[in-house]
PDB file of C-alpha atoms in Angstrom:
ATOM      1  CA  MET A  13     107.467  73.659 113.467  1.00 51.00           C
ATOM      2  CA  TYR A  14     109.142  74.956 110.294  1.00 49.00           C
ATOM      3  CA  LYS A  15     112.934  74.607 110.256  1.00 55.00           C
ATOM      4  CA  PRO A  16     114.927  76.761 107.802  1.00 59.00           C
ATOM      5  CA  ASN A  17     117.166  74.829 105.414  1.00 59.00           C
ATOM      6  CA  TYR A  18     120.856  75.475 104.729  1.00 56.00           C
ATOM      7  CA  TYR A  19     120.240  78.159 102.075  1.00 51.00           C
ATOM      8  CA  GLU A  20     117.785  80.092 104.250  1.00 55.00           C
ATOM      9  CA  LYS A  21     120.158  80.007 107.243  1.00 56.00           C
ATOM     10  CA  LYS A  22     122.978  81.283 105.038  1.00 56.00           C
ATOM     11  CA  GLU A  23     120.721  84.061 103.690  1.00 56.00           C
ATOM     12  CA  GLU A  24     119.760  85.157 107.227  1.00 59.00           C
ATOM     13  CA  SER A  25     123.404  85.150 108.353  1.00 60.00           C
ATOM     14  CA  GLU A  26     124.452  87.293 105.384  1.00 54.00           C
ATOM     15  CA  GLN A  27     121.635  89.764 106.004  1.00 54.00           C
ATOM     16  CA  LYS A  28     122.620  90.152 109.680  1.00 55.00           C
ATOM     17  CA  ARG A  29     126.261  90.698 108.667  1.00 54.00           C
ATOM     18  CA  LEU A  30     125.350  93.475 106.235  1.00 49.00           C
ATOM     19  CA  ILE A  31     123.094  95.212 108.750  1.00 48.00           C
ATOM     20  CA  THR A  32     125.784  94.988 111.465  1.00 49.00           C
ATOM     21  CA  HIS A  33     128.345  96.644 109.191  1.00 49.00           C
ATOM     22  CA  LYS A  34     125.843  99.337 108.113  1.00 46.00           C
ATOM     23  CA  LYS A  35     126.305  98.425 104.467  1.00 48.00           C
ATOM     24  CA  TYR A  36     122.824  97.019 103.993  1.00 56.00           C
ATOM     25  CA  ASN A  37     121.476  97.623 100.499  1.00 78.00           C
ATOM     26  CA  VAL A  38     118.478  95.546  99.439  1.00 81.00           C
ATOM     27  CA  VAL A  39     119.342  95.381  95.729  1.00 84.00           C
ATOM     28  CA  GLU A  40     123.035  94.613  96.359  1.00 85.00           C
ATOM     29  CA  TYR A  41     122.151  91.969  98.926  1.00 83.00           C
ATOM     30  CA  ARG A  42     119.626  90.256  96.642  1.00 83.00           C
ATOM     31  CA  GLU A  43     122.030  90.365  93.693  1.00 86.00           C
ATOM     32  CA  ASN A  44     124.762  88.723  95.802  1.00 85.00           C
ATOM     33  CA  VAL A  45     122.450  85.954  97.002  1.00 82.00           C
ATOM     34  CA  TRP A  46     121.121  85.440  93.455  1.00 85.00           C
ATOM     35  CA  LYS A  47     124.657  85.136  92.059  1.00 85.00           C
ATOM     36  CA  ARG A  48     125.515  82.476  94.649  1.00 81.00           C
ATOM     37  CA  ALA A  49     122.308  80.647  93.808  1.00 82.00           C
ATOM     38  CA  ILE A  50     122.831  80.705  90.016  1.00 85.00           C
ATOM     39  CA  PRO A  51     124.627  77.303  89.792  1.00 86.00           C
ATOM     40  CA  PHE A  52     121.803  75.714  91.787  1.00 85.00           C
ATOM     41  CA  ILE A  53     119.171  77.492  89.637  1.00 86.00           C
ATOM     42  CA  ASN A  54     120.905  76.278  86.464  1.00 87.00           C
ATOM     43  CA  ILE A  55     120.720  72.677  87.712  1.00 89.00           C
ATOM     44  CA  MET A  56     117.021  73.171  88.525  1.00 88.00           C
ATOM     45  CA  SER A  57     116.418  74.562  85.042  1.00 88.00           C
ATOM     46  CA  LEU A  58     118.088  71.536  83.461  1.00 90.00           C
ATOM     47  CA  LEU A  59     115.984  69.180  85.566  1.00 88.00           C
ATOM     48  CA  THR A  60     112.725  70.972  84.774  1.00 89.00           C
ATOM     49  CA  ARG A  61     113.383  70.858  81.016  1.00 89.00           C
ATOM     50  CA  ILE A  62     112.470  67.184  80.960  1.00 89.00           C
ATOM     51  CA  LEU A  63     109.286  67.667  82.961  1.00 90.00           C
ATOM     52  CA  PRO A  64     106.001  67.405  81.047  1.00 94.00           C
ATOM     53  CA  ILE A  65     104.064  70.679  81.193  1.00 93.00           C
ATOM     54  CA  ASN A  66     101.294  69.248  83.381  1.00 94.00           C
ATOM     55  CA  ILE A  67     103.830  67.955  85.927  1.00 93.00           C
ATOM     56  CA  ALA A  68     105.633  71.329  85.922  1.00 93.00           C
ATOM     57  CA  LYS A  69     102.294  73.053  86.668  1.00 93.00           C
ATOM     58  CA  LYS A  70     101.596  70.702  89.583  1.00 93.00           C
ATOM     59  CA  ASN A  71     105.074  71.261  91.014  1.00 92.00           C
ATOM     60  CA  LEU A  72     104.659  75.033  90.711  1.00 92.00           C
ATOM     61  CA  GLU A  73     101.413  74.803  92.693  1.00 91.00           C
ATOM     62  CA  LYS A  74     103.239  72.896  95.442  1.00 90.00           C
ATOM     63  CA  LYS A  75     106.062  75.450  95.585  1.00 90.00           C
ATOM     64  CA  ARG A  76     103.742  78.454  95.350  1.00 90.00           C
ATOM     65  CA  PHE A  77     103.042  78.732  99.068  1.00 90.00           C
ATOM     66  CA  LYS A  78     106.556  78.047 100.378  1.00 89.00           C
ATOM     67  CA  ALA A  79     108.933  80.761 101.583  1.00 87.00           C
ATOM     68  CA  GLY A  80     112.727  81.040 101.301  1.00 83.00           C
ATOM     69  CA  TRP A  81     115.256  81.417  98.491  1.00 82.00           C
ATOM     70  CA  TYR A  82     115.328  77.674  97.824  1.00 84.00           C
ATOM     71  CA  ASN A  83     111.623  77.620  96.922  1.00 87.00           C
ATOM     72  CA  MET A  84     111.827  80.917  95.022  1.00 86.00           C
ATOM     73  CA  ALA A  85     114.592  79.386  92.909  1.00 87.00           C
ATOM     74  CA  TRP A  86     112.336  76.428  92.158  1.00 89.00           C
ATOM     75  CA  ARG A  87     109.499  78.783  91.183  1.00 91.00           C
ATOM     76  CA  TYR A  88     111.855  80.593  88.809  1.00 92.00           C
ATOM     77  CA  ALA A  89     112.963  77.349  87.123  1.00 93.00           C
ATOM     78  CA  LEU A  90     109.401  76.022  86.824  1.00 94.00           C
ATOM     79  CA  LEU A  91     108.063  79.294  85.392  1.00 95.00           C
ATOM     80  CA  LYS A  92     110.888  79.226  82.863  1.00 94.00           C
ATOM     81  CA  ARG A  93     109.829  75.698  81.883  1.00 94.00           C
ATOM     82  CA  LEU A  94     106.244  76.925  81.502  1.00 95.00           C
ATOM     83  CA  GLY A  95     107.293  79.591  79.023  1.00 96.00           C
ATOM     84  CA  VAL A  96     108.030  82.817  80.921  1.00 97.00           C
ATOM     85  CA  ARG A  97     110.628  84.845  79.007  1.00 96.00           C
ATOM     86  CA  PHE A  98     113.215  86.169  81.464  1.00 96.00           C
ATOM     87  CA  ILE A  99     115.386  88.975  80.058  1.00 96.00           C
ATOM     88  CA  GLY A 100     118.747  89.595  81.750  1.00 93.00           C
ATOM     89  CA  ASN A 101     120.474  87.751  84.585  1.00 89.00           C
ATOM     90  CA  GLY A 102     119.445  89.776  87.648  1.00 90.00           C
ATOM     91  CA  TYR A 103     117.220  88.492  90.432  1.00 91.00           C
ATOM     92  CA  ARG A 104     113.462  87.879  90.324  1.00 92.00           C
ATOM     93  CA  ILE A 105     111.903  87.702  93.772  1.00 91.00           C
ATOM     94  CA  ILE A 106     108.542  85.953  93.442  1.00 93.00           C
ATOM     95  CA  GLN A 107     107.141  85.695  96.946  1.00 92.00           C
ATOM     96  CA  PRO A 108     104.767  82.962  98.201  1.00 93.00           C
ATOM     97  CA  ASN A 109     101.212  82.707  96.878  1.00 94.00           C
ATOM     98  CA  VAL A 110     101.776  84.670  93.675  1.00 96.00           C
ATOM     99  CA  CYS A 111      99.385  83.302  91.031  1.00 95.00           C
ATOM    100  CA  ILE A 112     100.584  83.534  87.418  1.00 96.00           C
ATOM    101  CA  TYR A 113      98.166  82.219  84.789  1.00 95.00           C
ATOM    102  CA  ASN A 114      99.171  81.595  81.146  1.00 96.00           C
ATOM    103  CA  PRO A 115     102.855  82.189  81.964  1.00 96.00           C
ATOM    104  CA  ASP A 116     103.865  81.567  78.333  1.00 96.00           C
ATOM    105  CA  ARG A 117     102.457  85.070  77.590  1.00 97.00           C
ATOM    106  CA  LEU A 118     104.626  86.763  80.233  1.00 98.00           C
ATOM    107  CA  SER A 119     108.026  88.418  79.845  1.00 98.00           C
ATOM    108  CA  MET A 120     109.992  90.200  82.542  1.00 97.00           C
ATOM    109  CA  GLY A 121     113.330  91.915  82.990  1.00 97.00           C
ATOM    110  CA  GLU A 122     115.639  91.725  85.989  1.00 95.00           C
ATOM    111  CA  ARG A 123     115.733  92.977  89.583  1.00 95.00           C
ATOM    112  CA  ILE A 124     112.009  92.449  89.997  1.00 95.00           C
ATOM    113  CA  THR A 125     110.070  91.860  93.202  1.00 95.00           C
ATOM    114  CA  ILE A 126     106.511  90.488  93.144  1.00 96.00           C
ATOM    115  CA  ASN A 127     105.098  90.347  96.650  1.00 95.00           C
ATOM    116  CA  ASP A 128     102.723  87.915  98.341  1.00 95.00           C
ATOM    117  CA  ASN A 129      99.177  87.268  97.141  1.00 96.00           C
ATOM    118  CA  SER A 130      99.538  89.012  93.783  1.00 97.00           C
ATOM    119  CA  TYR A 131      97.621  87.727  90.757  1.00 97.00           C
ATOM    120  CA  ILE A 132      98.858  88.020  87.177  1.00 98.00           C
ATOM    121  CA  GLU A 133      96.579  86.875  84.343  1.00 97.00           C
ATOM    122  CA  CYS A 134      98.714  86.857  81.200  1.00 97.00           C
ATOM    123  CA  SER A 135      96.291  85.522  78.565  1.00 97.00           C
ATOM    124  CA  GLY A 136      96.330  88.868  76.725  1.00 97.00           C
ATOM    125  CA  GLY A 137     100.079  89.268  77.168  1.00 97.00           C
ATOM    126  CA  VAL A 138     102.031  90.976  79.968  1.00 98.00           C
ATOM    127  CA  GLU A 139     105.441  92.656  79.650  1.00 98.00           C
ATOM    128  CA  ILE A 140     107.327  93.806  82.761  1.00 98.00           C
ATOM    129  CA  GLY A 141     110.562  95.776  82.514  1.00 98.00           C
ATOM    130  CA  SER A 142     113.486  95.832  84.948  1.00 97.00           C
ATOM    131  CA  ASP A 143     113.764  97.296  88.471  1.00 96.00           C
ATOM    132  CA  VAL A 144     110.043  96.886  89.116  1.00 97.00           C
ATOM    133  CA  MET A 145     108.490  96.631  92.592  1.00 97.00           C
ATOM    134  CA  ILE A 146     105.029  95.045  92.774  1.00 98.00           C
ATOM    135  CA  GLY A 147     103.376  95.287  96.190  1.00 97.00           C
ATOM    136  CA  HIS A 148     101.353  92.560  97.881  1.00 96.00           C
ATOM    137  CA  GLY A 149      97.872  91.751  96.638  1.00 97.00           C
ATOM    138  CA  VAL A 150      98.311  93.421  93.220  1.00 98.00           C
ATOM    139  CA  SER A 151      96.103  92.222  90.334  1.00 98.00           C
ATOM    140  CA  ILE A 152      97.346  92.472  86.741  1.00 98.00           C
ATOM    141  CA  LEU A 153      94.515  91.455  84.394  1.00 98.00           C
ATOM    142  CA  SER A 154      95.109  91.281  80.641  1.00 98.00           C
ATOM    143  CA  ASN A 155      91.643  89.830  80.002  1.00 97.00           C
ATOM    144  CA  SER A 156      88.056  90.763  80.824  1.00 96.00           C
ATOM    145  CA  HIS A 157      84.481  89.521  80.316  1.00 95.00           C
ATOM    146  CA  LYS A 158      82.228  90.694  77.500  1.00 95.00           C
ATOM    147  CA  PHE A 159      78.897  92.057  78.743  1.00 95.00           C
ATOM    148  CA  ASP A 160      77.301  94.075  75.897  1.00 95.00           C
ATOM    149  CA  ALA A 161      74.564  91.579  74.904  1.00 95.00           C
ATOM    150  CA  LEU A 162      71.508  91.810  77.162  1.00 96.00           C
ATOM    151  CA  ASP A 163      69.933  88.562  75.940  1.00 95.00           C
ATOM    152  CA  ILE A 164      72.957  86.347  76.718  1.00 96.00           C
ATOM    153  CA  PRO A 165      74.234  85.638  80.248  1.00 95.00           C
ATOM    154  CA  MET A 166      77.515  87.452  80.782  1.00 95.00           C
ATOM    155  CA  ASN A 167      79.297  84.229  81.696  1.00 94.00           C
ATOM    156  CA  GLN A 168      78.527  82.948  78.174  1.00 95.00           C
ATOM    157  CA  GLN A 169      79.632  85.989  76.176  1.00 96.00           C
ATOM    158  CA  GLY A 170      83.345  85.166  76.126  1.00 95.00           C
ATOM    159  CA  GLU A 171      86.321  87.333  76.908  1.00 96.00           C
ATOM    160  CA  THR A 172      88.390  90.209  75.557  1.00 96.00           C
ATOM    161  CA  PHE A 173      92.201  90.287  75.631  1.00 97.00           C
ATOM    162  CA  ASP A 174      94.686  93.151  75.436  1.00 97.00           C
ATOM    163  CA  LYS A 175      98.353  93.414  76.363  1.00 98.00           C
ATOM    164  CA  ILE A 176      99.603  95.152  79.515  1.00 98.00           C
ATOM    165  CA  VAL A 177     103.033  96.820  79.380  1.00 98.00           C
ATOM    166  CA  ILE A 178     104.824  97.833  82.582  1.00 98.00           C
ATOM    167  CA  GLY A 179     108.042  99.757  81.984  1.00 98.00           C
ATOM    168  CA  SER A 180     111.238  99.828  84.025  1.00 98.00           C
ATOM    169  CA  ASN A 181     111.811 101.501  87.408  1.00 97.00           C
ATOM    170  CA  VAL A 182     108.111 101.262  88.292  1.00 98.00           C
ATOM    171  CA  TRP A 183     106.564 100.943  91.761  1.00 98.00           C
ATOM    172  CA  ILE A 184     103.072  99.462  92.002  1.00 98.00           C
ATOM    173  CA  GLY A 185     101.573  99.872  95.463  1.00 97.00           C
ATOM    174  CA  ALA A 186      99.783  97.177  97.426  1.00 97.00           C
ATOM    175  CA  LYS A 187      96.397  95.947  96.204  1.00 97.00           C
ATOM    176  CA  ALA A 188      96.421  98.012  93.017  1.00 98.00           C
ATOM    177  CA  THR A 189      94.560  96.612  89.999  1.00 98.00           C
ATOM    178  CA  ILE A 190      95.940  96.993  86.457  1.00 98.00           C
ATOM    179  CA  LEU A 191      93.353  96.462  83.687  1.00 98.00           C
ATOM    180  CA  GLN A 192      93.894  95.142  80.162  1.00 97.00           C
ATOM    181  CA  GLY A 193      95.390  97.350  77.461  1.00 97.00           C
ATOM    182  CA  VAL A 194      97.211  99.646  79.905  1.00 98.00           C
ATOM    183  CA  THR A 195     100.788 100.888  79.471  1.00 98.00           C
ATOM    184  CA  ILE A 196     102.632 102.086  82.582  1.00 98.00           C
ATOM    185  CA  ASN A 197     105.701 103.975  81.407  1.00 98.00           C
ATOM    186  CA  ASP A 198     109.166 104.069  82.994  1.00 98.00           C
ATOM    187  CA  GLY A 199     109.559 105.679  86.403  1.00 97.00           C
ATOM    188  CA  ALA A 200     105.850 105.687  87.270  1.00 98.00           C
ATOM    189  CA  VAL A 201     104.423 105.203  90.770  1.00 98.00           C
ATOM    190  CA  ILE A 202     100.986 103.628  91.308  1.00 98.00           C
ATOM    191  CA  GLY A 203      99.389 104.316  94.689  1.00 97.00           C
ATOM    192  CA  ALA A 204      98.066 101.526  96.874  1.00 97.00           C
ATOM    193  CA  HIS A 205      94.500 100.339  96.137  1.00 97.00           C
ATOM    194  CA  SER A 206      94.493 102.168  92.779  1.00 98.00           C
ATOM    195  CA  LEU A 207      92.455 101.065  89.749  1.00 98.00           C
ATOM    196  CA  VAL A 208      94.616 101.613  86.660  1.00 98.00           C
ATOM    197  CA  ASN A 209      92.261 101.818  83.669  1.00 97.00           C
ATOM    198  CA  LYS A 210      94.344 104.124  81.438  1.00 97.00           C
ATOM    199  CA  ASP A 211      97.968 104.705  80.464  1.00 98.00           C
ATOM    200  CA  VAL A 212     100.423 106.268  82.928  1.00 98.00           C
ATOM    201  CA  ILE A 213     103.076 108.585  81.492  1.00 97.00           C
ATOM    202  CA  LYS A 214     106.797 108.512  82.301  1.00 97.00           C
ATOM    203  CA  ASN A 215     107.597 109.415  85.935  1.00 97.00           C
ATOM    204  CA  GLU A 216     103.924 110.099  86.722  1.00 97.00           C
ATOM    205  CA  VAL A 217     102.550 109.459  90.220  1.00 98.00           C
ATOM    206  CA  VAL A 218      98.900 108.379  90.194  1.00 97.00           C
ATOM    207  CA  GLY A 219      96.348 107.113  92.694  1.00 97.00           C
ATOM    208  CA  GLY A 220      92.655 106.576  93.234  1.00 97.00           C
ATOM    209  CA  THR A 221      89.795 104.470  91.896  1.00 95.00           C
ATOM    210  CA  PRO A 222      89.978 105.043  89.002  1.00 96.00           C
ATOM    211  CA  ILE A 223      93.400 106.671  88.915  1.00 97.00           C
ATOM    212  CA  HIS A 224      93.975 110.398  88.634  1.00 97.00           C
ATOM    213  CA  HIS A 225      97.155 112.416  88.220  1.00 97.00           C
ATOM    214  CA  LEU A 226      98.933 113.409  91.451  1.00 96.00           C
ATOM    215  CA  ARG A 227     102.257 114.755  90.222  1.00 96.00           C
ATOM    216  CA  VAL A 228     105.297 114.055  88.041  1.00 96.00           C
ATOM    217  CA  ARG A 229     108.535 112.944  89.673  1.00 93.00           C
ATOM    218  CA  GLU A 230     111.396 115.377  89.047  1.00 88.00           C
ATOM    219  CA  TYR A 231     115.120 115.218  89.669  1.00 73.00           C
ATOM    220  CA  ASP A 232     116.034 116.906  92.942  1.00 66.00           C
ATOM    221  CA  GLU A 233     119.753 117.601  93.379  1.00 56.00           C
ATOM    222  CA  SER A 234     119.278 118.385  97.095  1.00 56.00           C
ATOM    223  CA  ILE A 235     118.775 114.702  97.977  1.00 50.00           C
ATOM    224  CA  PHE A 236     122.005 113.517  96.356  1.00 46.00           C
TER     225      PHE A 236
END
């Protein structure tokens, strides 16, 4: 049976305290835990600097399936060693079983959550802004197969690569697929199970396979 370690027990206790006092705010809570974890993360980052790349990759695979802040902190340090460019000091929640390939072509801001079973192929380059929520099972694919030649098997025709840019304050619903060359601008919402094969404008809400326009988010004073 799995037994939570000291850091996970402390996290659970803090969460219960916030809920009890009706001051629970997910971002504030995660920022507070991240700040307390920073000294530990800095030590991890120093340790991982001396790791050969192949050893860092193997360790990341081992930590990929494990839950809890302790293992997420290790994933952060190992991804940093493997070349991910982290911009800002806010939290990055990378849940278990998130696959990130060619991490040296990935950059991301702060206050980001990437949920379980997501797949990010960065060979063509992937940029993620700040305050981004990525649902579970999302695929972000900056490469694709060539298939134009009829006399050559498709698995021998090579690949194409094109950068994906995801702005800030973006919500990508569960099991959406983002294709190469796409830009998702700030404030956009991508519906669950959507196929994003074209750019999404600022504050646009889209959904479908392939995506179509649903509406544009507008400021509503009545909810504030």
